[in-house]
Coordinates of C-alpha atoms and ligand atoms in Angstrom, one line a residue:
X22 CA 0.8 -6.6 -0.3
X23 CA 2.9 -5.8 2.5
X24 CA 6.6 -7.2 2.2
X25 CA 8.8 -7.6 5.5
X26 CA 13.1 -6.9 4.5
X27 CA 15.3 -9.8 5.7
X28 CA 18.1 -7.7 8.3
X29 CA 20.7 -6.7 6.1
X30 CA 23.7 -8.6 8.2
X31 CA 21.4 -11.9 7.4
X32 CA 21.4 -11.3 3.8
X33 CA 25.3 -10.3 4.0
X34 CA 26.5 -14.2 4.6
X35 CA 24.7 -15.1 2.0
X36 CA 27.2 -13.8 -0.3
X37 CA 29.3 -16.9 -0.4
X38 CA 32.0 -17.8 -2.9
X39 CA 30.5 -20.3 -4.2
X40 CA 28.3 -18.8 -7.0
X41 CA 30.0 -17.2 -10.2
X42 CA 29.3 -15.1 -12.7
X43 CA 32.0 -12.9 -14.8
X44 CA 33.8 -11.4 -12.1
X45 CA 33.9 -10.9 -8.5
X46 CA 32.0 -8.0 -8.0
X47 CA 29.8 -8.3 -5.2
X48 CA 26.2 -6.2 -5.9
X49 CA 23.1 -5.7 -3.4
X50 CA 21.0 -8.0 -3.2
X51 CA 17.6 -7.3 -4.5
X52 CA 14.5 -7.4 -2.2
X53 CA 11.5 -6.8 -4.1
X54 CA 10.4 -5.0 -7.1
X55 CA 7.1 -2.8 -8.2
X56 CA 6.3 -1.2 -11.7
X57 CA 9.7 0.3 -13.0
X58 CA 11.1 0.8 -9.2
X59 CA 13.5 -2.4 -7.2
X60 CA 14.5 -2.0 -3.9
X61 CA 17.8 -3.6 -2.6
X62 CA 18.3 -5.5 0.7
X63 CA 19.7 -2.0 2.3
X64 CA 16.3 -0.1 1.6
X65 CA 17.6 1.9 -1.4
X66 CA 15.1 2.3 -4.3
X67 CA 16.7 1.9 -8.2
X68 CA 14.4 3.3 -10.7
X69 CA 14.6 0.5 -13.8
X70 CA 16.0 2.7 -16.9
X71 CA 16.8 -0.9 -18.2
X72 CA 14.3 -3.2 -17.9
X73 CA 16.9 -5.7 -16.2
X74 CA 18.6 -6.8 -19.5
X75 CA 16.1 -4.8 -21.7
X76 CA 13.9 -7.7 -21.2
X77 CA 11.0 -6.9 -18.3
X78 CA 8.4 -5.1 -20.8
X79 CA 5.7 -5.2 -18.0
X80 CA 7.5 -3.8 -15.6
X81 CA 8.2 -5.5 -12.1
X82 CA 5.2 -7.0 -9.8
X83 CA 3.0 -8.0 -11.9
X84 CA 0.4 -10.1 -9.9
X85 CA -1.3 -11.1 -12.9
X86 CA 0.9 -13.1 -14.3
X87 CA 2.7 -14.3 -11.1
X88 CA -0.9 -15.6 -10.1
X89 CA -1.2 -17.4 -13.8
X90 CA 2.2 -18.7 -12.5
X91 CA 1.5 -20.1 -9.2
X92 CA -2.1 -21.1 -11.2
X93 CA -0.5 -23.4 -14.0
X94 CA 1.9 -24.5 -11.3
X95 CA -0.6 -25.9 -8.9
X96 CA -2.3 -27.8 -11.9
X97 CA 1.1 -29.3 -14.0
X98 CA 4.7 -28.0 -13.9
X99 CA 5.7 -29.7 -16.9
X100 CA 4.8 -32.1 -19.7
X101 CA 7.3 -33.7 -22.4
X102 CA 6.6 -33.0 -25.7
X103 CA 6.8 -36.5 -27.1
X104 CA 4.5 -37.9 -24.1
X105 CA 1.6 -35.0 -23.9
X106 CA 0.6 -31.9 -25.7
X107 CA -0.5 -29.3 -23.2
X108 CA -2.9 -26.7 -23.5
X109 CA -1.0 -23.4 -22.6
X110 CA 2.1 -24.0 -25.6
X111 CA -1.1 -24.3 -28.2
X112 CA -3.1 -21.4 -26.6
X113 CA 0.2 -19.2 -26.4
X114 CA 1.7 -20.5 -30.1
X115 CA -2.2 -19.4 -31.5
X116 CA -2.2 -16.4 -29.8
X117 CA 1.0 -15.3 -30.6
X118 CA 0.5 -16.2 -34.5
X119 CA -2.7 -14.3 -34.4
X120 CA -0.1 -11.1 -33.7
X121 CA 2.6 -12.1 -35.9
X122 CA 2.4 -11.2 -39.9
X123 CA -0.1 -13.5 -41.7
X124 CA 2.7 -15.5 -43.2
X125 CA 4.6 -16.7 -40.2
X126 CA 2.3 -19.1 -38.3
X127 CA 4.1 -22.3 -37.3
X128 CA 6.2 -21.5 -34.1
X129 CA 8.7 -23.1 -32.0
X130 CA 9.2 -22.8 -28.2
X131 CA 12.6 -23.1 -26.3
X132 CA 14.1 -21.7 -23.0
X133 CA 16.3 -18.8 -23.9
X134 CA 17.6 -15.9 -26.5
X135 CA 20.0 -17.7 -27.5
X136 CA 18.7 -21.2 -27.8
X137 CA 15.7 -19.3 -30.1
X138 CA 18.6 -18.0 -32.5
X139 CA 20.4 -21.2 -32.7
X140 CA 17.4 -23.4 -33.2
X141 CA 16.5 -20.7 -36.4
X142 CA 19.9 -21.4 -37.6
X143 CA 19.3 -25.2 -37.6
X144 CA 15.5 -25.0 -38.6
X145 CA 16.7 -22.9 -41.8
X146 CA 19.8 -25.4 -42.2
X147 CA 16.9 -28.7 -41.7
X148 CA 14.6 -27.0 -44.6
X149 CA 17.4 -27.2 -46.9
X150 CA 19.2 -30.2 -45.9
X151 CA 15.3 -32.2 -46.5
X152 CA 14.8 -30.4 -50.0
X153 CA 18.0 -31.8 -50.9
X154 CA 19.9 -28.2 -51.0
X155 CA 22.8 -29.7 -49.2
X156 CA 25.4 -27.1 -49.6
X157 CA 23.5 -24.3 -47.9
X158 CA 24.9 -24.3 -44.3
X159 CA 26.4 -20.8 -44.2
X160 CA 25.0 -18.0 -42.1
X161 CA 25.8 -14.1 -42.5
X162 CA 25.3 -11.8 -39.9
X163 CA 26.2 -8.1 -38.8
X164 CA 29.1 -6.7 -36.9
X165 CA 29.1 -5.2 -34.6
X166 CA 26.2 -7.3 -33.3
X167 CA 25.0 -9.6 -30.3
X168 CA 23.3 -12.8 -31.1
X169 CA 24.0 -14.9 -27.9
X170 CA 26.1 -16.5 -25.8
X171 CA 26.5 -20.2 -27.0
X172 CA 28.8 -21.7 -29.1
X173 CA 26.1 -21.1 -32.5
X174 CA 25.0 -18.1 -31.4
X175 CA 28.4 -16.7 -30.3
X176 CA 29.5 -17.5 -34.2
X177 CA 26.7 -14.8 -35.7
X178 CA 28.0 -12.4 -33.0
X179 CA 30.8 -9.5 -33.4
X180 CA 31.6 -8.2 -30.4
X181 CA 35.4 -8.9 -29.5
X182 CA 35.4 -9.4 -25.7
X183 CA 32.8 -12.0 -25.4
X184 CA 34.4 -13.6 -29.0
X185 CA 38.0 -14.1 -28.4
X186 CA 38.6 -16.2 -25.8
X187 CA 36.5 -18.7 -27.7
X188 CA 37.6 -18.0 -31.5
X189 CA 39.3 -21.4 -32.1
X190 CA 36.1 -23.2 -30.8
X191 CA 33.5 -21.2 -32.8
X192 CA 32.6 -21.5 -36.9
X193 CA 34.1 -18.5 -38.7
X194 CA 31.2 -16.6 -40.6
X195 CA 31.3 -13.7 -42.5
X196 CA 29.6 -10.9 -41.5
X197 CA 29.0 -7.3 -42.9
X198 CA 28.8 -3.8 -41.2
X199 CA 25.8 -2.5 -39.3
X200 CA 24.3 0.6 -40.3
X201 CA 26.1 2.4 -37.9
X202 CA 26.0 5.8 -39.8
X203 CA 27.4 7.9 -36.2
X204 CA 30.7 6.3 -37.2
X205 CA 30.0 5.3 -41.4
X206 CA 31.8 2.4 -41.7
X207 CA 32.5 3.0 -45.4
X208 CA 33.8 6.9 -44.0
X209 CA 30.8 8.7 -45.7
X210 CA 29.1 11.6 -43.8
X211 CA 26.8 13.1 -46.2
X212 CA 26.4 11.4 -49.1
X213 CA 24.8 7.6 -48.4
X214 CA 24.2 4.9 -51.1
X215 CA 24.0 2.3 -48.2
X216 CA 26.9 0.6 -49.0
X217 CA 25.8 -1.4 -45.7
X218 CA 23.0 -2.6 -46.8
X219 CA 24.6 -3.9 -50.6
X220 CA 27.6 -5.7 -48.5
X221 CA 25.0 -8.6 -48.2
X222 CA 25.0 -9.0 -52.0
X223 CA 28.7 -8.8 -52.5
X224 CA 29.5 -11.2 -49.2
X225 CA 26.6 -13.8 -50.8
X226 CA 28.5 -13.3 -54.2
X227 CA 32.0 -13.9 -52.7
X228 CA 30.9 -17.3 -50.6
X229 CA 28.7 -18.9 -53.2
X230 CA 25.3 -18.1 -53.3
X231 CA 24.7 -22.4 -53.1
X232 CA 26.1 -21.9 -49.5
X233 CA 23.7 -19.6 -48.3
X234 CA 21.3 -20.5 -45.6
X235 CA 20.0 -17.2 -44.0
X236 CA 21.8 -13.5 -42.8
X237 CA 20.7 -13.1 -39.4
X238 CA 20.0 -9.6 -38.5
X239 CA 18.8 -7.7 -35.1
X240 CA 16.4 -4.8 -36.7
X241 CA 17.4 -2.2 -34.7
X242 CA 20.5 -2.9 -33.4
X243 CA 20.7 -4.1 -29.5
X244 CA 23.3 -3.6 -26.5
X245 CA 26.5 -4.3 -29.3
X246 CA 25.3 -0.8 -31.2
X247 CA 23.1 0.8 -28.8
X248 CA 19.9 0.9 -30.2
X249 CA 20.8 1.5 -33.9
X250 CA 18.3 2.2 -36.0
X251 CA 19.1 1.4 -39.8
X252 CA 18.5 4.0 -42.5
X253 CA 14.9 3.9 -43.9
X254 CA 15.6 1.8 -47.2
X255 CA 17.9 -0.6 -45.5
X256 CA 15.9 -3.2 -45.2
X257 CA 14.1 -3.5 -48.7
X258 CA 17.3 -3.8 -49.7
X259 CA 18.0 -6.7 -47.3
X260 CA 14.8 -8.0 -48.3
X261 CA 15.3 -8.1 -52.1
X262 CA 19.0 -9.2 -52.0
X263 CA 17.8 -12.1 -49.4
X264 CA 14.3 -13.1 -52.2
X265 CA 16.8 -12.9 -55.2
X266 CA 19.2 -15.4 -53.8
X267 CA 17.0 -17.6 -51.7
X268 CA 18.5 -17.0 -48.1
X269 CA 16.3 -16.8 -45.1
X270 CA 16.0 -13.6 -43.8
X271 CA 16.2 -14.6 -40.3
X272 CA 14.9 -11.3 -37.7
X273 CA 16.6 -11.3 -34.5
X274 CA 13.7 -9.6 -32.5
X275 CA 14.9 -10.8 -28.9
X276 CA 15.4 -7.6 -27.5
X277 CA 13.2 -5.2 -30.1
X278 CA 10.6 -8.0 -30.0
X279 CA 7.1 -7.5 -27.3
X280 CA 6.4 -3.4 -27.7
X281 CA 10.0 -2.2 -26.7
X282 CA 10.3 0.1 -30.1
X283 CA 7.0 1.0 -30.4
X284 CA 5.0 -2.2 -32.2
X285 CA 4.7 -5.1 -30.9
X286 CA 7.6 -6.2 -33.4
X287 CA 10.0 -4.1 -35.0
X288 CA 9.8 -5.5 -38.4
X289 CA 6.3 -3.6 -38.2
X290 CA 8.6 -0.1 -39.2
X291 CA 9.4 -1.7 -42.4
X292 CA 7.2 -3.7 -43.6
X293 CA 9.7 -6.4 -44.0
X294 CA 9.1 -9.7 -44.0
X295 CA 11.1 -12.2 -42.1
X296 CA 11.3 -15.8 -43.0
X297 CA 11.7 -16.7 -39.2
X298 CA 11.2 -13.9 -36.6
X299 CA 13.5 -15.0 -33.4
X300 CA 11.7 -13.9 -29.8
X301 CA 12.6 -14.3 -26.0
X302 CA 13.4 -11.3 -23.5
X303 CA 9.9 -9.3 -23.7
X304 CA 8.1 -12.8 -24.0
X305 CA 7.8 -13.5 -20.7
X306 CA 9.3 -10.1 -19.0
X307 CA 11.7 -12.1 -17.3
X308 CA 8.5 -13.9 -15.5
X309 CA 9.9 -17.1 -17.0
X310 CA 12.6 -18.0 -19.0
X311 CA 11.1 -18.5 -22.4
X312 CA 12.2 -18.1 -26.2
X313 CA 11.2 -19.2 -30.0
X314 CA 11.0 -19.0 -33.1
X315 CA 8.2 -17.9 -35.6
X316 CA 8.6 -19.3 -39.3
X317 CA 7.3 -19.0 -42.7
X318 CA 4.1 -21.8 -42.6
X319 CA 5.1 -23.1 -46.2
X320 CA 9.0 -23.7 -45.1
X321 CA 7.8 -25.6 -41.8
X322 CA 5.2 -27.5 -43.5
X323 CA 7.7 -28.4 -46.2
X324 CA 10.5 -29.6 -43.6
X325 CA 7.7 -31.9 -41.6
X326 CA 6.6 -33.4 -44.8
X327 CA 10.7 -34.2 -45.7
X328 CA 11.6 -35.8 -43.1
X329 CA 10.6 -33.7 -39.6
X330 CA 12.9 -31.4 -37.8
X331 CA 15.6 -33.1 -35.7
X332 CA 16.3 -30.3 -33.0
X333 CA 14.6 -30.1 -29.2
X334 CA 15.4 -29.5 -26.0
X335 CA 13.7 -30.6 -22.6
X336 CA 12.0 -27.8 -21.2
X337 CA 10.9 -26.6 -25.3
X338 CA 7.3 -25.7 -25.3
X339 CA 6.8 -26.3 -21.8
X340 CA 3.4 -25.3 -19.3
X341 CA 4.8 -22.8 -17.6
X342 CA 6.9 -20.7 -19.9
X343 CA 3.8 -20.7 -22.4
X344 CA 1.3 -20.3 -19.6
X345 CA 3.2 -17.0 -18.4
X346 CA 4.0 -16.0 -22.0
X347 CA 0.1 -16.3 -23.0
X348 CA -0.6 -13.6 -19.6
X349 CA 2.2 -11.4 -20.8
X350 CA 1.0 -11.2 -23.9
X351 CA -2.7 -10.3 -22.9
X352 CA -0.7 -8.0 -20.4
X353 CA 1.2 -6.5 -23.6
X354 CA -1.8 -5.7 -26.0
X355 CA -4.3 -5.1 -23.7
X356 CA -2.6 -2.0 -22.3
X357 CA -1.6 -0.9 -25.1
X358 CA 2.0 -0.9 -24.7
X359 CA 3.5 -0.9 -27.6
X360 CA 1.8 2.4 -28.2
X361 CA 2.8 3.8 -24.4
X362 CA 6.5 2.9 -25.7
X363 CA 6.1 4.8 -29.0
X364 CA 4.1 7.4 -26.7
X365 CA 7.0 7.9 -24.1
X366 CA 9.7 6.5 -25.9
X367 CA 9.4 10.4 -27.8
X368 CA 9.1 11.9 -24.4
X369 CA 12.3 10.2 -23.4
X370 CA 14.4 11.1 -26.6
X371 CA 13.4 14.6 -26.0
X372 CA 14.5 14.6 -23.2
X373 CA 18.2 12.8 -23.3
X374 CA 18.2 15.5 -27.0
X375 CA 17.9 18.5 -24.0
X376 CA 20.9 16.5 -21.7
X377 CA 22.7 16.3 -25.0
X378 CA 22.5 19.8 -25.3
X379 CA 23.5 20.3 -21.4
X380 CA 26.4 18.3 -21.6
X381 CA 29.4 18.2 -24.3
X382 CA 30.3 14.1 -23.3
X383 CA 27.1 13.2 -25.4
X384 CA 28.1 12.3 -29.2
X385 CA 24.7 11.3 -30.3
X386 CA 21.1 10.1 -28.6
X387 CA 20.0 7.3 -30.8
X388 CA 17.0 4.5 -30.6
X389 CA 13.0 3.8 -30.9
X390 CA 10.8 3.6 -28.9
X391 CA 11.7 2.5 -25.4
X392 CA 15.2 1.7 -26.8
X393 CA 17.5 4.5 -26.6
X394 CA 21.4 4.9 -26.2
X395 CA 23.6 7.5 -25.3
X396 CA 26.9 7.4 -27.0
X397 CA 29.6 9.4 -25.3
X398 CA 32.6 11.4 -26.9
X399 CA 35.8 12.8 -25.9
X400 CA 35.2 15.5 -28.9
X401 CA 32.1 15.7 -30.4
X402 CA 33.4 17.4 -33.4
X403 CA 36.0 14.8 -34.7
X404 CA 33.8 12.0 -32.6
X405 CA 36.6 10.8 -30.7
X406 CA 35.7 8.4 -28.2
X407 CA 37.2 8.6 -24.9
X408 CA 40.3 6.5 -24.1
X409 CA 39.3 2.6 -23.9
X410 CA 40.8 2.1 -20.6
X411 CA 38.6 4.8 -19.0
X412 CA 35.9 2.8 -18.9
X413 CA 33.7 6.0 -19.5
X414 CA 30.2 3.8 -20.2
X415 CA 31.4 2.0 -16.8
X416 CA 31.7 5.1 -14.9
X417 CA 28.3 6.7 -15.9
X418 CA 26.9 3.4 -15.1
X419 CA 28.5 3.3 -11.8
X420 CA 27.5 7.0 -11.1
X421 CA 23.4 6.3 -12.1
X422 CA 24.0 3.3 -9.7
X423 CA 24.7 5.4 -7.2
X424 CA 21.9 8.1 -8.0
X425 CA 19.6 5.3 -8.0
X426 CA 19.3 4.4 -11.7
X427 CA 20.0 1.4 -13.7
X428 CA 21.1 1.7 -17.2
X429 CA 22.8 -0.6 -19.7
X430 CA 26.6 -0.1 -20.7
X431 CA 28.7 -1.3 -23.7
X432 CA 31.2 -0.7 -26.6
X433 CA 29.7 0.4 -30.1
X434 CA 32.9 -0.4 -31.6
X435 CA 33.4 -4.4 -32.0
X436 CA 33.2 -3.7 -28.2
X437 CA 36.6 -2.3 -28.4
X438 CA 36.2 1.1 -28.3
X439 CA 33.7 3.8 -27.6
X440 CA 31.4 4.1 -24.6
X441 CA 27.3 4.0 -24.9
X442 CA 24.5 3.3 -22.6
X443 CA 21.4 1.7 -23.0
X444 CA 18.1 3.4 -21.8
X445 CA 15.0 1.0 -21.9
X446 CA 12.6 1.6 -18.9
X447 CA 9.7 -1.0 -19.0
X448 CA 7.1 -0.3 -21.1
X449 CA 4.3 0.8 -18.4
X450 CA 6.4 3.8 -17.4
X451 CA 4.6 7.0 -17.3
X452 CA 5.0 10.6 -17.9
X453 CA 5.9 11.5 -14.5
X454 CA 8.4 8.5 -14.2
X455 CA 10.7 9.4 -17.5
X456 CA 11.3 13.1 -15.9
X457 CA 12.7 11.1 -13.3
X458 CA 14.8 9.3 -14.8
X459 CA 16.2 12.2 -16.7
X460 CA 16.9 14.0 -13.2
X461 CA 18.6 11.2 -11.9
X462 CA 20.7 10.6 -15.4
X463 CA 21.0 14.8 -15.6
X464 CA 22.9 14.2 -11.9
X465 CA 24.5 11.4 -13.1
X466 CA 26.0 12.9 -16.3
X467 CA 27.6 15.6 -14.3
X468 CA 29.1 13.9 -12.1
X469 CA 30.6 11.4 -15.2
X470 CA 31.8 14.8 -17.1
X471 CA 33.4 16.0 -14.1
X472 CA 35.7 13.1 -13.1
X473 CA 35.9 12.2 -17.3
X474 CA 37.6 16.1 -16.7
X475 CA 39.6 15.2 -14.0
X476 CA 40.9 12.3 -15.7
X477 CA 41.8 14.6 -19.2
X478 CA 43.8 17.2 -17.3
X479 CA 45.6 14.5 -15.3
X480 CA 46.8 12.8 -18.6
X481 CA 47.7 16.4 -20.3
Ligands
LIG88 C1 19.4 -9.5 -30.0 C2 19.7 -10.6 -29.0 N1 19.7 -11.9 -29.5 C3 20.0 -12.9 -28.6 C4 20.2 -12.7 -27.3 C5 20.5 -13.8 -26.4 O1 19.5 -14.0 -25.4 P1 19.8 -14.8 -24.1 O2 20.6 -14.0 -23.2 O3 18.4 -15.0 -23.5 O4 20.4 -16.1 -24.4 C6 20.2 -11.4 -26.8 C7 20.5 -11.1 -25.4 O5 20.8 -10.0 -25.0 C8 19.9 -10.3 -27.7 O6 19.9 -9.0 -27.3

């Protein structure tokens, strides 16, 4: 299909004051996108080394699902839950437990990441509250980490920038380090008794086991870490300190979730097993905004026969989002693309090991699958991160911008300090596509080093 650009000047008034975002910072304006490639309103192509928000598994232009789209919309946008049932949230919620481990079969659709980890936090907190457990309303959760945006979800998250303004309005949980072993929070290098991983048992200990609801966990860490993966026996120790004290284990899968690490969910590497498995992101590919919960059958059925669940929200379970997440689902297995991701997610760490070798900046390559990170370092010997104020993740994400490439910058520490990006192509890129990618980042990375240089020998 053949798609005609609106004149640049035209699209130029359209950038009005009147929408917001964080800042000011005025962007091109997209014009169409196809496989891992966009194209802005000025005819410059952008090769997708993030997946927009690590979240479009299928890639761009997928007419498949934007036909099931315009199909389901032709027949019925929308249907309340309380009024009809509709076919596509029962077809999608079968489906998608026919993928999911045997035990978690009752799921739960809402609208967004972050509405999928709050409505686990009150589906964990119901289950309790109906059995009469009253005092278990505490969560525990990771720092650094990234949970979400709203007020519930914001209180599981540790990352400083997005926390602070809003401390005085969000419940203080505790929360124990992530496995982040680049910069050991306990300060070992070469001995490890995962220290990490026993912080749950001593944080459980110190708040009262009785107050326990779940410890909410991303399995390999997302855009607060960059793509930290834990150390093998991490999570059967998770796992036995969460069965021996009752507390949900609650799997944050929104971004790892839908083939990015390599199966279609990341729990798969362990053999863990969540009591609810959270999902959005890779869902729907960014086709439709969609998230839920899976859940452990026994706990759901237990809550319904107590008293129900007491949690919604308008647009939960609704045609569309289901009818697009059943396509992208068929999209996702049938192409195997939790295997390509494995497949090239290899081919991709390779690769960003050789620019690590190339270029001094680069700490440590880090990830799984289709979710790597590059950290960056002022020395790589003492691990020194550059200056915060430097902005170094902002200025190799500013200079793969300009080279064409998208990738995903952030702090690894409490979003402080230290400099990573994110890269997470969509999961349909080929061979051919990741050496291009690595060119383009290669250029990019020079150029980064160079003015990081510039910078050093001004301050000295
Ligand atoms: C692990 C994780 N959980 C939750 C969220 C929140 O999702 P959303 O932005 O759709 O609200 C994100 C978003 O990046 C995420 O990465």
């Amino acid at each position: 299909m053949k798609y005609e650009s609106v004149p640049m000047e035209k699209l130029e008034a359209f950038h009005t004051d009147y929408l917001f975002y964080q800042t000011r910072r005025k962007l091109p304006f997209i014009d169409r996108a196809e496989g891992i490639y966009i194209w802005d309103h000025t005819g410059k192509k952008y090769l997708d080394g993030s997946s927009g928000a690590v979240n479009c598994n299928i890639g761009h232009g997928n007419f498949r699902v934007a036909n099931r789209l315009a199909d389901q919309a032709r027949r019925a946008v929308f249907a309340y839950r309380t009024q009809f049932e509709n076919e596509p949230a029962h077809r999608y919620a079968a489906s998608l437990a026919e993928h999911l481990p045997p035990h978690l079969q009752r799921i739960f659709f809402v609208s967004s990441g972050s509405e999928a980890v709050e409505s686990a936090m009150k589906l964990c907190r119901q289950y309790f509250f109906n059995r009469g457990e009253k005092s278990r309303h505490q969560f525990i959760s990771r720092t650094p980490s990234y949970h979400g945006s709203t007020l519930g979800a914001l209180s599981l998250t540790s990352y400083s920038p997005l926390e602070i303004p809003f401390r005085p309005m969000i419940h203080s949980r505790p929360k124990i380090p992530s496995p982040y072993c680049y910069r050991c929070p306990y300060h070992h290098r070469s001995t490890c008794n995962l220290e990490c991983a026993w912080a749950l048992e001593k944080t459980i200990q110190e708040e009262g086991p009785d107050s326990i609801a779940g410890f909410v966990v991303e399995p390999i860490g997302g855009a607060s870490t960059g793509a930290l993966v834990p150390p093998k026996d991490y999570f059967s120790i998770i796992q036995h300190i969460c069965r021996k004290y009752g507390v949900f284990l609650i799997l944050d899968e929104v971004m790892t979730g839908f083939g990015r690490t390599g199966s279609l969910f990341a729990c798969e590497h362990w053999n863990v097993e969540a009591d609810i498995v959270v999902m959005s992101k890779g869902m729907t590919s960014g086709y439709y905004p969609l998230g839920g919960i899976a859940a452990r059958t026994e706990y759901v059925e237990e809550m319904l026969e107590n008293g129900g669940f007491s949690h919604g929200h308008t647009l939960a379970g609704n045609p569309m989002g289901c009818a697009v997440g059943l396509e992208v689902l068929d999209v996702i297995v049938e192409n195997r693309l939790p295997e390509n991701a494995a497949i090239m997610g290899q081919t991709l760490k390779n690769g960003l090991e050789r620019l690590k070798k190339k270029y001094e900046i680069i700490g440590q390559v880090r990830g799984k699958g289709l979710l790597q990170a590059i950290e960056l370092v002022s020395d790589r010997k003492t691990r020194e991160p550059f200056p915060p104020a430097w902005n170094a993740h902002f200025i190799l994400t500013d200079e793969a911008y300009d080279e064409g490439l998208i990738v995903y910058p952030r702090r690894p520490i409490k979003g402080l300090r230290g400099d990573h990006i994110m890269v997470a192509p969509p999961l349909i890129v080929t061979r051919k596509e990741i050496k291009e990618l690595l060119e383009l980042l290669d250029r990019a990375l020079a150029r980064t080093e160079a003015r990081l240089k510039k910078m050093e020998n001004t301050v000295l």
